[in-house]
DNA sequence: ATTTGTGCAAATCGTTTGCATCTGA
DNA sequence: TCAGATGCAAACGATTTGCACAAAT
C-alpha cells in the first residue's frame, strides 16, 4: 500500500498506517494519533506524525477536514461523503452514505473548476442551555 | 447598531464596524482588518481586533467561517448562504444567492439538533498544473 | 553508498490572556 | 464614579522547520 503510494515502508509509517486504517473510518487529529501510537508502544515523534499525515494526504490515503480552526482532522474515508460536527465535543462523524444531495450548484467563478464540495452539518445537544 | 447589540459604542468598535460593514459583504481575517484599521489611521491593538470580532460574532453581526485551518475568516453576511473557497489565493467568496439546495439531509444523531449547515465548494484555477 | 526518513528542540504563527490604564455612561 | 474596554507584552497550542543521526534501497 505504501509502496504503491510511492512512500518507503518504514517502521513508523507501517505502524501509523495500521493504527489509522484497521479500525474502520476515523477522524483523527495529529495529537490523538500520537497518543495512540504511544500507547501502542510505537516509538514515533510528533514531527513524524505530522509528516506522515501530510504524506498520506498527498498520496490520497487521507483527506484533511477543516471544521475547527484550532485542529486539523484527518479522515480515513476519502470517498465522497459528508460530515456532522458535534459542536460540544468537537467530534467529526460521517454522515450515513446515500443521503445529502447538493442540488443546483452555481457555476464556479471564471477560470476555476470545482475541486471538492464539503458539507458540514454542525449540531448541538438538544437540551443544551442556549443562553450563549 | 452597537447599542442595539448591547455593546458600548467605543471609538474602536465604531471604527471597526464601519470598516467591516460599509463596503458590502466581506470575508475578512483579524490580521487583514488590523491592517485596514492601521491604514485608516484608527489606533487599535490586535487584541482589540480579536475581542471585537468575537463580540460582533456573539451579537450576531458577524459569522465565523472555518475553511482554512490556519486562519479564521469573519463573514459580514450573516444570512443563509454558502461559499466558494479559492484554494490558490485562500479567498472566500459568497455563492450567488438562490442557488444550492441541500436535499435529503439525514436526521442528526440522537439528542442533537442542527445548528447550521455549511457548504464549501473548493475550487482551483482551471489551468493549474495538476501534478501534485 | 546514497537517498530518504526520523527525532529533537527551537522557531513560527494565529490567537488568547493577565493586568494596568483609560474611557464612556 | 466605575463597570467595562483597550493595549501591551507575555503565554499558548497547534504546526513547521533545521539539522544531526538512523534506516531503507
Short mmCIF file of C-alpha atoms (C1' of nucleotides) in Angstrom, two decimals:
data_model
loop_
_atom_site.label_atom_id
_atom_site.label_comp_id
_atom_site.label_asym_id
_atom_site.label_seq_id
_atom_site.Cartn_x
_atom_site.Cartn_y
_atom_site.Cartn_z
CA UNK A 1 0.00 0.00 0.00
CA UNK A 2 2.75 2.40 0.99
CA UNK A 3 4.99 1.32 -1.82
CA UNK A 4 2.11 1.73 -4.20
CA UNK A 5 1.75 5.31 -2.99
CA UNK A 6 5.41 5.94 -3.60
CA UNK A 7 6.29 6.01 0.07
CA UNK A 8 9.03 3.98 1.64
CA UNK A 9 7.54 1.46 4.02
CA UNK A 10 9.31 2.45 7.19
CA UNK A 11 8.57 1.15 10.67
CA UNK A 12 6.62 4.20 11.74
CA UNK A 13 4.68 4.61 8.53
CA UNK A 14 3.62 0.99 8.66
CA UNK A 15 2.61 1.27 12.29
CA UNK A 16 0.71 4.51 11.76
CA UNK A 17 -0.96 3.11 8.68
CA UNK A 18 -2.21 0.22 10.74
CA UNK A 19 -3.47 2.43 13.52
CA UNK A 20 -5.26 4.58 11.00
CA UNK A 21 -6.80 2.03 8.70
CA UNK A 22 -7.54 -1.08 10.69
CA UNK A 23 -10.38 0.30 12.76
CA UNK A 24 -12.81 1.39 10.08
CA UNK A 25 -13.40 5.01 9.17
CA UNK A 26 -11.91 7.50 11.54
CA UNK A 27 -11.48 11.22 12.01
CA UNK A 28 -8.33 11.80 13.91
CA UNK A 29 -6.07 14.65 14.90
CA UNK A 30 -2.29 14.54 14.99
CA UNK A 31 -2.24 14.78 18.75
CA UNK A 32 -4.66 11.86 19.18
CA UNK A 33 -2.81 9.67 16.72
CA UNK A 34 0.39 10.47 18.56
CA UNK A 35 -1.19 9.37 21.80
CA UNK A 36 -2.49 6.16 20.24
CA UNK A 37 0.91 5.35 18.83
CA UNK A 38 2.48 5.97 22.18
CA UNK A 39 0.03 3.62 23.89
CA UNK A 40 0.53 1.01 21.20
CA UNK A 41 4.21 1.13 22.03
CA UNK A 42 5.16 2.57 18.67
CA UNK A 43 8.17 4.82 19.06
CA UNK A 44 7.41 7.83 16.93
CA UNK A 45 7.85 11.56 17.28
CA UNK A 46 5.17 14.16 16.84
CA UNK A 47 7.08 15.62 13.90
CA UNK A 48 6.89 12.28 12.15
CA UNK A 49 3.19 12.06 12.86
CA UNK A 50 2.69 15.34 11.06
CA UNK A 51 4.97 14.35 8.20
CA UNK A 52 3.19 11.06 7.79
CA UNK A 53 -0.29 12.53 7.92
CA UNK A 54 0.62 15.02 5.22
CA UNK A 55 2.34 12.45 3.06
CA UNK A 56 -0.65 10.15 3.35
CA UNK A 57 -2.91 13.03 2.44
CA UNK A 58 -0.76 13.89 -0.56
CA UNK A 59 -0.89 10.26 -1.63
CA UNK A 60 -4.67 10.27 -1.43
CA UNK A 61 -4.86 7.88 1.50
CA UNK A 62 -6.29 10.50 3.82
CA UNK A 63 -8.31 13.64 3.48
CA UNK A 64 -7.91 16.74 5.63
CA UNK A 65 -11.04 18.35 7.01
CA UNK A 66 -11.33 21.87 8.37
CA UNK A 67 -14.23 22.23 10.71
CA UNK A 68 -12.45 23.52 13.70
CA UNK A 69 -9.90 26.25 13.31
CA UNK A 70 -7.78 25.01 16.16
CA UNK A 71 -7.09 21.49 14.97
CA UNK A 72 -6.85 19.63 11.67
CA UNK A 73 -8.75 16.38 11.40
CA UNK A 74 -7.72 13.66 9.01
CA UNK A 75 -10.37 11.42 7.57
CA UNK A 76 -9.51 7.86 6.62
CA UNK A 77 -12.51 7.76 4.34
CA UNK A 78 -11.50 9.51 1.13
CA UNK A 79 -14.71 8.65 -0.68
CA UNK A 80 -17.49 11.05 -1.49
CA UNK A 81 -19.32 11.77 1.75
CA UNK A 82 -20.06 14.50 4.25
CA UNK A 83 -19.96 15.16 7.98
CA UNK A 84 -21.71 16.06 11.14
CA UNK A 85 -19.72 18.16 13.54
CA UNK A 86 -20.70 17.91 17.18
CA UNK A 87 -20.03 21.36 18.47
CA UNK A 88 -19.94 20.37 22.13
CA UNK A 89 -17.40 17.60 21.87
CA UNK A 90 -15.62 18.85 18.77
CA UNK A 91 -16.16 15.49 17.17
CA UNK A 92 -16.50 14.79 13.47
CA UNK A 93 -18.69 11.91 12.37
CA UNK A 94 -19.56 10.57 8.96
CA UNK A 95 -22.95 11.15 7.56
CA UNK A 96 -24.65 7.93 6.55
CA UNK A 97 -23.96 7.45 2.90
CA UNK A 98 -26.53 7.89 0.18
CA UNK A 99 -28.01 10.89 1.89
CA UNK A 100 -27.41 14.52 1.15
CA UNK A 101 -27.61 15.67 -2.36
CA UNK A 102 -26.39 19.11 -3.22
CA UNK A 103 -28.57 20.48 -5.96
CA UNK A 104 -28.35 23.48 -8.20
CA UNK A 105 -24.73 24.26 -7.65
CA UNK A 106 -23.80 27.57 -9.28
CA UNK A 107 -21.00 27.57 -11.82
CA UNK A 108 -17.61 28.26 -10.27
CA UNK A 109 -16.06 31.66 -10.98
CA UNK A 110 -14.46 32.03 -14.40
CA UNK A 111 -11.25 30.15 -14.78
CA UNK A 112 -11.96 27.89 -11.84
CA UNK A 113 -13.11 24.34 -11.55
CA UNK A 114 -14.58 22.53 -8.59
CA UNK A 115 -12.08 20.60 -6.62
CA UNK A 116 -14.29 19.40 -3.81
CA UNK A 117 -17.64 20.10 -2.19
CA UNK A 118 -17.69 19.92 1.59
CA UNK A 119 -20.92 19.86 3.52
CA UNK A 120 -20.64 20.18 7.27
CA UNK A 121 -23.73 19.95 9.37
CA UNK A 122 -23.00 21.48 12.74
CA UNK A 123 -25.13 20.05 15.50
CA UNK A 124 -25.57 20.76 19.21
CA UNK A 125 -27.09 18.80 22.04
CA UNK A 126 -30.85 19.31 22.03
CA UNK A 127 -31.21 20.02 25.70
CA UNK A 128 -28.22 22.29 25.84
CA UNK A 129 -28.79 25.56 27.54
CA UNK A 130 -28.97 28.02 24.76
CA UNK A 131 -28.02 31.01 26.90
CA UNK A 132 -24.85 31.73 24.97
CA UNK B 1 -26.36 49.34 15.95
CA UNK B 2 -23.77 48.64 18.61
CA UNK B 3 -26.02 49.82 21.37
CA UNK B 4 -28.74 47.63 19.99
CA UNK B 5 -26.39 44.68 20.25
CA UNK B 6 -25.64 45.53 23.88
CA UNK B 7 -22.15 46.76 23.11
CA UNK B 8 -20.77 50.08 24.21
CA UNK B 9 -20.12 52.27 21.21
CA UNK B 10 -16.46 52.96 21.75
CA UNK B 11 -14.12 54.65 19.32
CA UNK B 12 -12.57 51.44 18.08
CA UNK B 13 -15.78 49.46 17.84
CA UNK B 14 -17.39 52.22 15.81
CA UNK B 15 -14.39 52.48 13.53
CA UNK B 16 -14.11 48.72 13.05
CA UNK B 17 -17.83 48.45 12.47
CA UNK B 18 -17.54 51.00 9.71
CA UNK B 19 -14.61 49.25 8.10
CA UNK B 20 -16.47 45.98 8.23
CA UNK B 21 -19.93 46.97 7.13
CA UNK B 22 -19.64 49.89 4.76
CA UNK B 23 -18.14 48.03 1.83
CA UNK B 24 -20.74 45.36 1.19
CA UNK B 25 -20.29 41.73 2.11
CA UNK B 26 -16.80 40.80 3.12
CA UNK B 27 -14.80 37.85 4.38
CA UNK B 28 -12.02 39.15 6.46
CA UNK B 29 -9.36 37.86 8.81
CA UNK B 30 -8.22 39.53 12.00
CA UNK B 31 -4.85 40.34 10.55
CA UNK B 32 -6.32 41.98 7.46
CA UNK B 33 -8.79 44.04 9.44
CA UNK B 34 -5.95 45.13 11.68
CA UNK B 35 -4.01 46.29 8.65
CA UNK B 36 -7.01 48.14 7.26
CA UNK B 37 -7.57 49.89 10.54
CA UNK B 38 -3.94 50.87 10.68
CA UNK B 39 -4.11 52.33 7.19
CA UNK B 40 -7.32 54.12 8.00
CA UNK B 41 -5.49 55.75 10.87
CA UNK B 42 -7.58 54.02 13.50
CA UNK B 43 -5.49 53.42 16.59
CA UNK B 44 -6.39 49.93 17.70
CA UNK B 45 -4.49 46.95 19.01
CA UNK B 46 -4.63 43.45 17.61
CA UNK B 47 -6.08 42.21 20.89
CA UNK B 48 -8.97 44.60 20.48
CA UNK B 49 -9.49 43.44 16.92
CA UNK B 50 -9.91 39.92 18.18
CA UNK B 51 -12.14 40.98 21.04
CA UNK B 52 -14.31 43.00 18.71
CA UNK B 53 -14.61 40.30 16.09
CA UNK B 54 -15.72 37.83 18.70
CA UNK B 55 -18.12 40.22 20.34
CA UNK B 56 -19.64 41.06 16.98
CA UNK B 57 -19.93 37.38 16.25
CA UNK B 58 -21.59 36.75 19.59
CA UNK B 59 -24.01 39.58 18.88
CA UNK B 60 -24.90 38.04 15.54
CA UNK B 61 -23.35 40.80 13.47
CA UNK B 62 -20.71 38.52 12.03
CA UNK B 63 -20.33 34.84 11.36
CA UNK B 64 -17.12 32.87 11.70
CA UNK B 65 -16.17 30.52 8.88
CA UNK B 66 -13.65 27.71 9.04
CA UNK B 67 -12.34 26.80 5.65
CA UNK B 68 -8.71 27.18 6.31
CA UNK B 69 -7.24 25.77 9.47
CA UNK B 70 -4.64 28.46 9.76
CA UNK B 71 -6.87 31.50 9.87
CA UNK B 72 -10.41 32.35 10.92
CA UNK B 73 -12.49 34.33 8.45
CA UNK B 74 -15.35 36.50 9.56
CA UNK B 75 -18.27 36.98 7.24
CA UNK B 76 -20.26 40.20 7.35
CA UNK B 77 -23.16 38.44 5.69
CA UNK B 78 -24.95 36.50 8.41
CA UNK B 79 -27.80 35.43 6.16
CA UNK B 80 -28.35 31.95 4.82
CA UNK B 81 -25.80 31.40 2.10
CA UNK B 82 -22.74 29.38 1.18
CA UNK B 83 -19.21 29.84 -0.11
CA UNK B 84 -16.62 29.20 -2.71
CA UNK B 85 -13.11 28.84 -1.42
CA UNK B 86 -10.34 29.65 -3.88
CA UNK B 87 -7.62 27.25 -2.89
CA UNK B 88 -4.84 29.14 -4.62
CA UNK B 89 -5.44 32.53 -3.08
CA UNK B 90 -7.10 31.33 0.12
CA UNK B 91 -10.01 33.61 -0.62
CA UNK B 92 -13.60 33.08 0.44
CA UNK B 93 -16.36 34.38 -1.78
CA UNK B 94 -20.11 34.26 -1.49
CA UNK B 95 -22.09 31.98 -3.66
CA UNK B 96 -24.75 33.78 -5.61
CA UNK B 97 -27.95 33.52 -3.63
CA UNK B 98 -30.84 31.29 -4.56
CA UNK B 99 -28.56 28.53 -5.67
CA UNK B 100 -27.54 25.42 -3.84
CA UNK B 101 -30.17 23.35 -2.23
CA UNK B 102 -29.13 20.64 0.16
CA UNK B 103 -31.57 17.78 -0.20
CA UNK B 104 -32.21 14.68 1.77
CA UNK B 105 -30.36 15.66 4.90
CA UNK B 106 -30.14 12.71 7.29
CA UNK B 107 -31.51 13.16 10.79
CA UNK B 108 -28.88 14.37 13.23
CA UNK B 109 -27.66 11.84 15.80
CA UNK B 110 -29.99 11.24 18.74
CA UNK B 111 -30.14 14.10 21.16
CA UNK B 112 -28.76 16.59 18.69
CA UNK B 113 -30.30 19.29 16.60
CA UNK B 114 -28.92 21.07 13.59
CA UNK B 115 -27.28 24.32 14.38
CA UNK B 116 -26.01 25.23 10.95
CA UNK B 117 -25.29 23.70 7.57
CA UNK B 118 -22.14 24.88 5.87
CA UNK B 119 -21.43 24.14 2.26
CA UNK B 120 -18.00 25.00 1.00
CA UNK B 121 -17.16 24.49 -2.64
CA UNK B 122 -13.42 24.38 -3.00
CA UNK B 123 -12.23 25.49 -6.41
CA UNK B 124 -8.88 25.68 -8.14
CA UNK B 125 -7.64 27.52 -11.22
CA UNK B 126 -8.61 25.53 -14.32
CA UNK B 127 -5.23 25.66 -15.98
CA UNK B 128 -3.35 24.77 -12.83
CA UNK B 129 -0.82 22.06 -13.22
CA UNK B 130 -2.37 19.08 -11.60
CA UNK B 131 0.91 17.30 -10.90
CA UNK B 132 0.52 17.42 -7.15
"C1'" DA C 1 26.91 4.12 -0.54
"C1'" DT C 2 23.11 7.06 -1.29
"C1'" DT C 3 18.98 8.66 -0.59
"C1'" DT C 4 15.13 9.33 2.22
"C1'" DG C 5 13.01 9.33 6.83
"C1'" DT C 6 13.15 10.29 11.76
"C1'" DG C 7 13.68 12.77 16.22
"C1'" DC C 8 14.64 16.51 18.82
"C1'" DA C 9 14.44 21.09 20.07
"C1'" DA C 10 13.85 25.55 18.60
"C1'" DA C 11 11.16 28.57 15.73
"C1'" DT C 12 6.54 30.21 13.78
"C1'" DC C 13 2.07 31.86 13.56
"C1'" DG C 14 -2.52 32.81 14.74
"C1'" DT C 15 -4.88 33.62 18.75
"C1'" DT C 16 -5.67 34.31 23.85
"C1'" DT C 17 -4.77 36.09 28.40
"C1'" DG C 18 -3.32 38.94 32.53
"C1'" DC C 19 -3.16 43.12 34.12
"C1'" DA C 20 -2.52 48.11 34.44
"C1'" DT C 21 -4.56 52.01 32.35
"C1'" DC C 22 -8.16 54.56 30.09
"C1'" DT C 23 -12.92 55.86 28.81
"C1'" DG C 24 -17.93 56.12 28.10
"C1'" DA C 25 -22.32 56.36 30.65
"C1'" DT D 1 -17.60 57.29 39.79
"C1'" DC D 2 -16.77 52.95 37.94
"C1'" DA D 3 -18.02 48.96 35.19
"C1'" DG D 4 -16.48 47.82 31.06
"C1'" DA D 5 -12.91 48.44 27.16
"C1'" DT D 6 -8.30 48.82 25.49
"C1'" DG D 7 -3.25 47.96 24.88
"C1'" DC D 8 0.76 45.77 25.73
"C1'" DA D 9 3.55 42.01 26.31
"C1'" DA D 10 3.84 37.55 27.73
"C1'" DA D 11 1.66 32.98 27.31
"C1'" DC D 12 -0.31 29.36 24.36
"C1'" DG D 13 -1.22 25.49 21.40
"C1'" DA D 14 -1.03 23.55 17.02
"C1'" DT D 15 2.04 23.01 13.47
"C1'" DT D 16 6.60 23.56 10.97
"C1'" DT D 17 11.49 23.63 10.41
"C1'" DG D 18 16.66 22.84 10.72
"C1'" DC D 19 19.80 19.73 11.29
"C1'" DA D 20 22.35 15.56 13.06
"C1'" DC D 21 21.54 10.75 13.13
"C1'" DA D 22 19.39 6.33 11.52
"C1'" DA D 23 17.29 3.26 8.31
"C1'" DA D 24 15.79 1.69 3.65
"C1'" DT D 25 17.18 0.57 -1.07
#
